[in-house]
PDB file of C-alpha atoms in Angstrom:
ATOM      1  CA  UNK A   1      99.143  93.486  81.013  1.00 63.00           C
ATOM      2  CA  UNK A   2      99.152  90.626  83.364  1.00 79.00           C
ATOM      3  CA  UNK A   3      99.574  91.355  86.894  1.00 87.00           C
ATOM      4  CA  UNK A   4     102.341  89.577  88.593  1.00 90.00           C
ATOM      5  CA  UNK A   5     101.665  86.999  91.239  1.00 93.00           C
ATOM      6  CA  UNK A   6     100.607  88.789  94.336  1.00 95.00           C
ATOM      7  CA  UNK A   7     102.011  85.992  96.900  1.00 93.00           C
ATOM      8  CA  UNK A   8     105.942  87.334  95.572  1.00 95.00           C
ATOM      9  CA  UNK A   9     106.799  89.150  98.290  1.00 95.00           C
ATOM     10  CA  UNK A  10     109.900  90.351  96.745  1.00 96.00           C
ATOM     11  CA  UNK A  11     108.484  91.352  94.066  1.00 96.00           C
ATOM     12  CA  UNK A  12     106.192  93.832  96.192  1.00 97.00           C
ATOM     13  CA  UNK A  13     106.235  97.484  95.682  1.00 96.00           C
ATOM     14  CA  UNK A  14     105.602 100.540  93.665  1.00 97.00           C
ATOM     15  CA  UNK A  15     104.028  99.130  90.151  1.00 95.00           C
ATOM     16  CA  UNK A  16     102.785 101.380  87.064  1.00 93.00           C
ATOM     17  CA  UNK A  17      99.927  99.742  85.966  1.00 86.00           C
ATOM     18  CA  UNK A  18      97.765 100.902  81.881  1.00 69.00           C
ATOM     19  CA  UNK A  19      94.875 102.539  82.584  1.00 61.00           C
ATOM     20  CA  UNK A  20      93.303  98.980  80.522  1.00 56.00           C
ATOM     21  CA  UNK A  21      94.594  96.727  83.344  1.00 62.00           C
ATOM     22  CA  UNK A  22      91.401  94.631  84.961  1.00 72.00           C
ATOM     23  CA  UNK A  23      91.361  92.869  87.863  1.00 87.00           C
ATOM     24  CA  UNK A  24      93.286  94.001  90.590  1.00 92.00           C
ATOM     25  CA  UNK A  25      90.571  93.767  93.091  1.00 92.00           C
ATOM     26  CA  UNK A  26      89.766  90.283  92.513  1.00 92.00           C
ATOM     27  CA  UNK A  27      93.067  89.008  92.087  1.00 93.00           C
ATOM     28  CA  UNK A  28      94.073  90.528  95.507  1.00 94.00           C
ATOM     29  CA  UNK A  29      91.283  88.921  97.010  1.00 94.00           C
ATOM     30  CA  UNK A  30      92.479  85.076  95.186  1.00 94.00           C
ATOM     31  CA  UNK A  31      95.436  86.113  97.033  1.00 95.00           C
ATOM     32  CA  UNK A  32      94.061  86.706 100.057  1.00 96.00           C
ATOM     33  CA  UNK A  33      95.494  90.735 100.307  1.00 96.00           C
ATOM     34  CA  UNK A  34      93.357  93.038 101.487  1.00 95.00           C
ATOM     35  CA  UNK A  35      92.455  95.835  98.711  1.00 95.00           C
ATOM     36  CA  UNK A  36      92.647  99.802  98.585  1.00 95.00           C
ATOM     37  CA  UNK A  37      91.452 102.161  95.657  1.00 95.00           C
ATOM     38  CA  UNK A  38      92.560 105.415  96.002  1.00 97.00           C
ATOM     39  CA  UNK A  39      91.034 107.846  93.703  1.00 97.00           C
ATOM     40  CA  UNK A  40      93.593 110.856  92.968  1.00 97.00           C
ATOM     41  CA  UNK A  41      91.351 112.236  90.699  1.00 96.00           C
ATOM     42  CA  UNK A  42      90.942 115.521  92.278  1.00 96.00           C
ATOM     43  CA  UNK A  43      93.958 115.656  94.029  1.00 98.00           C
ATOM     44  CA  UNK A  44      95.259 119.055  93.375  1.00 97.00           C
ATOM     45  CA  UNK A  45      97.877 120.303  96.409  1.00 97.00           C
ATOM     46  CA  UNK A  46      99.413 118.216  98.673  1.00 97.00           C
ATOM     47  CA  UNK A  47      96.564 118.332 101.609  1.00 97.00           C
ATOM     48  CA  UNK A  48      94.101 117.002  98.696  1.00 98.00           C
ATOM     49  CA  UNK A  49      96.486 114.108  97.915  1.00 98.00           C
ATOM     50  CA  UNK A  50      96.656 112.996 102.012  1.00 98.00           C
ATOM     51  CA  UNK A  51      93.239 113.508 101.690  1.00 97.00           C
ATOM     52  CA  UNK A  52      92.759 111.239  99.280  1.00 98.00           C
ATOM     53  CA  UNK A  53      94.981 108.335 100.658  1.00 98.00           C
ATOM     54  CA  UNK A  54      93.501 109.010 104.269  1.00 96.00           C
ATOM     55  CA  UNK A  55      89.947 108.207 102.524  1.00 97.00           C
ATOM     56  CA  UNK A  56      91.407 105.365 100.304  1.00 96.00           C
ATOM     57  CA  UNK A  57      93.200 103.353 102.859  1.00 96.00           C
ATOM     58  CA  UNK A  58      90.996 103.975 105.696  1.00 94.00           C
ATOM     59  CA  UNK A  59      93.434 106.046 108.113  1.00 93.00           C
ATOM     60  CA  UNK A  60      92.255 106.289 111.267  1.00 89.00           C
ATOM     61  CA  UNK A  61      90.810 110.171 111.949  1.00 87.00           C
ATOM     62  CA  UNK A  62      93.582 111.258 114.260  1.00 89.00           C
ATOM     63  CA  UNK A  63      95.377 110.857 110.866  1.00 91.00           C
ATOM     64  CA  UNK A  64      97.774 113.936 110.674  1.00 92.00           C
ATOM     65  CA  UNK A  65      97.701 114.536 107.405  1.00 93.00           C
ATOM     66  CA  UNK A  66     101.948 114.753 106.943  1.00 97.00           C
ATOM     67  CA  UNK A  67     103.965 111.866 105.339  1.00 97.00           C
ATOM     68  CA  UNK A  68     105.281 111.178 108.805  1.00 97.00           C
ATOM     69  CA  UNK A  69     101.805 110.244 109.328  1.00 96.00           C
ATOM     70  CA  UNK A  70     101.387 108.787 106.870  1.00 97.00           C
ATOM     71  CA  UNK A  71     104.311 106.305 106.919  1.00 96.00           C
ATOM     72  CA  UNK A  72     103.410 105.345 110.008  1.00 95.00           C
ATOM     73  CA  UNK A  73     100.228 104.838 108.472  1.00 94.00           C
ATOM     74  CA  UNK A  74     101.330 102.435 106.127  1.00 95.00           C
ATOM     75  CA  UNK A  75     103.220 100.539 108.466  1.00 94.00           C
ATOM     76  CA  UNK A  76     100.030  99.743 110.839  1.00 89.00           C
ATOM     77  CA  UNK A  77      98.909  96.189 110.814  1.00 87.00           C
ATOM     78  CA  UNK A  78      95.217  97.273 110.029  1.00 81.00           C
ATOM     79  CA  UNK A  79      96.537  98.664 106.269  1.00 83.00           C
ATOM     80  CA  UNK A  80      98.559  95.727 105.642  1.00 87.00           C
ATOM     81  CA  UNK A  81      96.200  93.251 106.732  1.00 85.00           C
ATOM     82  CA  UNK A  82      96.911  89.717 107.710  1.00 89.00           C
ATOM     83  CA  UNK A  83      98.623  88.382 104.578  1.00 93.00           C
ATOM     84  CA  UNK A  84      99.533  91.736 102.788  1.00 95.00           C
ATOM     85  CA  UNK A  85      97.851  94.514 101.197  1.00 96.00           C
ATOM     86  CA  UNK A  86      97.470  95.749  97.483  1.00 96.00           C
ATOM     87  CA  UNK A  87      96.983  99.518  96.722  1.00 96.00           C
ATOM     88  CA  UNK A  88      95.793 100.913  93.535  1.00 95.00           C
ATOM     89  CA  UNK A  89      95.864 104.600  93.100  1.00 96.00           C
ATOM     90  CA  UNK A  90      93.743 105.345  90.349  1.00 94.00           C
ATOM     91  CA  UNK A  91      93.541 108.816  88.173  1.00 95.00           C
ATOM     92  CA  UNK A  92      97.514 109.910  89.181  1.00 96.00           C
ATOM     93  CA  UNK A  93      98.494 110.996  85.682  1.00 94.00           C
ATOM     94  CA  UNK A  94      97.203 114.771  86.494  1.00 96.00           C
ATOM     95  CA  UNK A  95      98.701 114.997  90.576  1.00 97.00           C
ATOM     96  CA  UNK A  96     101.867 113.447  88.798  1.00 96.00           C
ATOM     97  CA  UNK A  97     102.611 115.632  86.403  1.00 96.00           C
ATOM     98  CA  UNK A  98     101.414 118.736  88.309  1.00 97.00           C
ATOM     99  CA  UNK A  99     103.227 118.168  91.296  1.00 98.00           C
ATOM    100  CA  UNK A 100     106.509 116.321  90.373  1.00 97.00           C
ATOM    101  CA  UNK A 101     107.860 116.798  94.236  1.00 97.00           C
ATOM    102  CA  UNK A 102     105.160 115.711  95.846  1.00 97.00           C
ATOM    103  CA  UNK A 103     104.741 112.312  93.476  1.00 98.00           C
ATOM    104  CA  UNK A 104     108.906 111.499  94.700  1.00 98.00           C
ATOM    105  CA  UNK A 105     108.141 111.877  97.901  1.00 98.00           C
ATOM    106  CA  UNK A 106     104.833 109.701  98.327  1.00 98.00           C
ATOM    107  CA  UNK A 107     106.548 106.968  95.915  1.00 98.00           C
ATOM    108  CA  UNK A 108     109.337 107.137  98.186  1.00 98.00           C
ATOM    109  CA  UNK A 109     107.110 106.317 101.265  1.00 98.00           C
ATOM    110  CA  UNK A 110     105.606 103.574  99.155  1.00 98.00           C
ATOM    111  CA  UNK A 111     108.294 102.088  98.949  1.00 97.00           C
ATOM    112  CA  UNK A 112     109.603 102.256 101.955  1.00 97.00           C
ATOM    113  CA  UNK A 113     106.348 101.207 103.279  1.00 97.00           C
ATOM    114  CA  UNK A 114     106.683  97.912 100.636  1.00 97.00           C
ATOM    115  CA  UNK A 115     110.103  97.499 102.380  1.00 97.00           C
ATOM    116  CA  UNK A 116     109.390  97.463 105.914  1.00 97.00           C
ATOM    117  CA  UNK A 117     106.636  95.070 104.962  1.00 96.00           C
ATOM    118  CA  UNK A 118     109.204  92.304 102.802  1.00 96.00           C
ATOM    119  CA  UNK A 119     111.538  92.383 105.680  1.00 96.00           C
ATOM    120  CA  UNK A 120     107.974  90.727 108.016  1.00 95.00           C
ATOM    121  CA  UNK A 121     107.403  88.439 104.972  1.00 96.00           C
ATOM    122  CA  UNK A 122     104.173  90.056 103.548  1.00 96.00           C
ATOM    123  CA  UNK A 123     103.699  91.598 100.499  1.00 97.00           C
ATOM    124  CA  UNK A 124     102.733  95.485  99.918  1.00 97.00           C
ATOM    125  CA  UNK A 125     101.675  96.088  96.299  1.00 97.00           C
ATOM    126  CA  UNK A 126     101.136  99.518  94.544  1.00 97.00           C
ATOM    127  CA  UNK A 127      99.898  99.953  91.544  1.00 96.00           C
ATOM    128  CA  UNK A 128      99.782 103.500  89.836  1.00 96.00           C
ATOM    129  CA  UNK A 129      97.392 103.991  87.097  1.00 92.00           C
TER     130      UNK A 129
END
């Protein structure tokens, strides 16, 4: 799969990307983005998973671990970066299927997240994998 071009900030948001995909680190850094992995690997409950994306993205420790907090996470200048931001999380299949609430409600921040970033003209990428 080829990834789309990472300047399209309308195209920005919540992405499935194959487990075979290569290259989203380096092609958000030829586009300037800052980069996140997230590894929900182990993510088994819903602490685990903020966890995880506190970790991945770098929260700050006063980090509350709720998706309040964590939308306003995502909507702090130090995540997006100066141009945009690109987020893989990596290993979801299992905290996906196991926990079909919790995955709505996190891509649901995502994309509100990718949202309140289009409307400032920078682009917020996620891709799931």
């Amino acid at each position: 799969m080829k990834l789309p071009d990472l300047h399209d900030v309308d195209a920005a948001g919540v992405h499935e990307l194959p487990a075979s995909a290569e290259g989203v680190a380096e092609a958000a850094a030829a586009a300037r983005l800052k980069c996140f992995a997230v590894d929900l690997g182990k993510a088994d409950s819903k602490l685990a998973l903020l966890d995880a994306l506190a970790k991945g993205l770098a929260l700050p420790a006063h980090f509350g671990r709720n998706y309040d907090a964590l939308a306003d996470g995502l909507e702090d200048e130090d995540v997006r970066g100066k141009r945009g931001a690109v987020v893989r999380l990596q290993h979801a299949s299992a905290f996906r299927k196991g926990h079909a609430q919790e995955w709505q409600t996190l891509t649901e921040i995502l994309d509100e997240a990718a949202e309140f970033w289009r409307e400032r003209h920078h682009p917020f990428w996620v891709f799931v994998s």
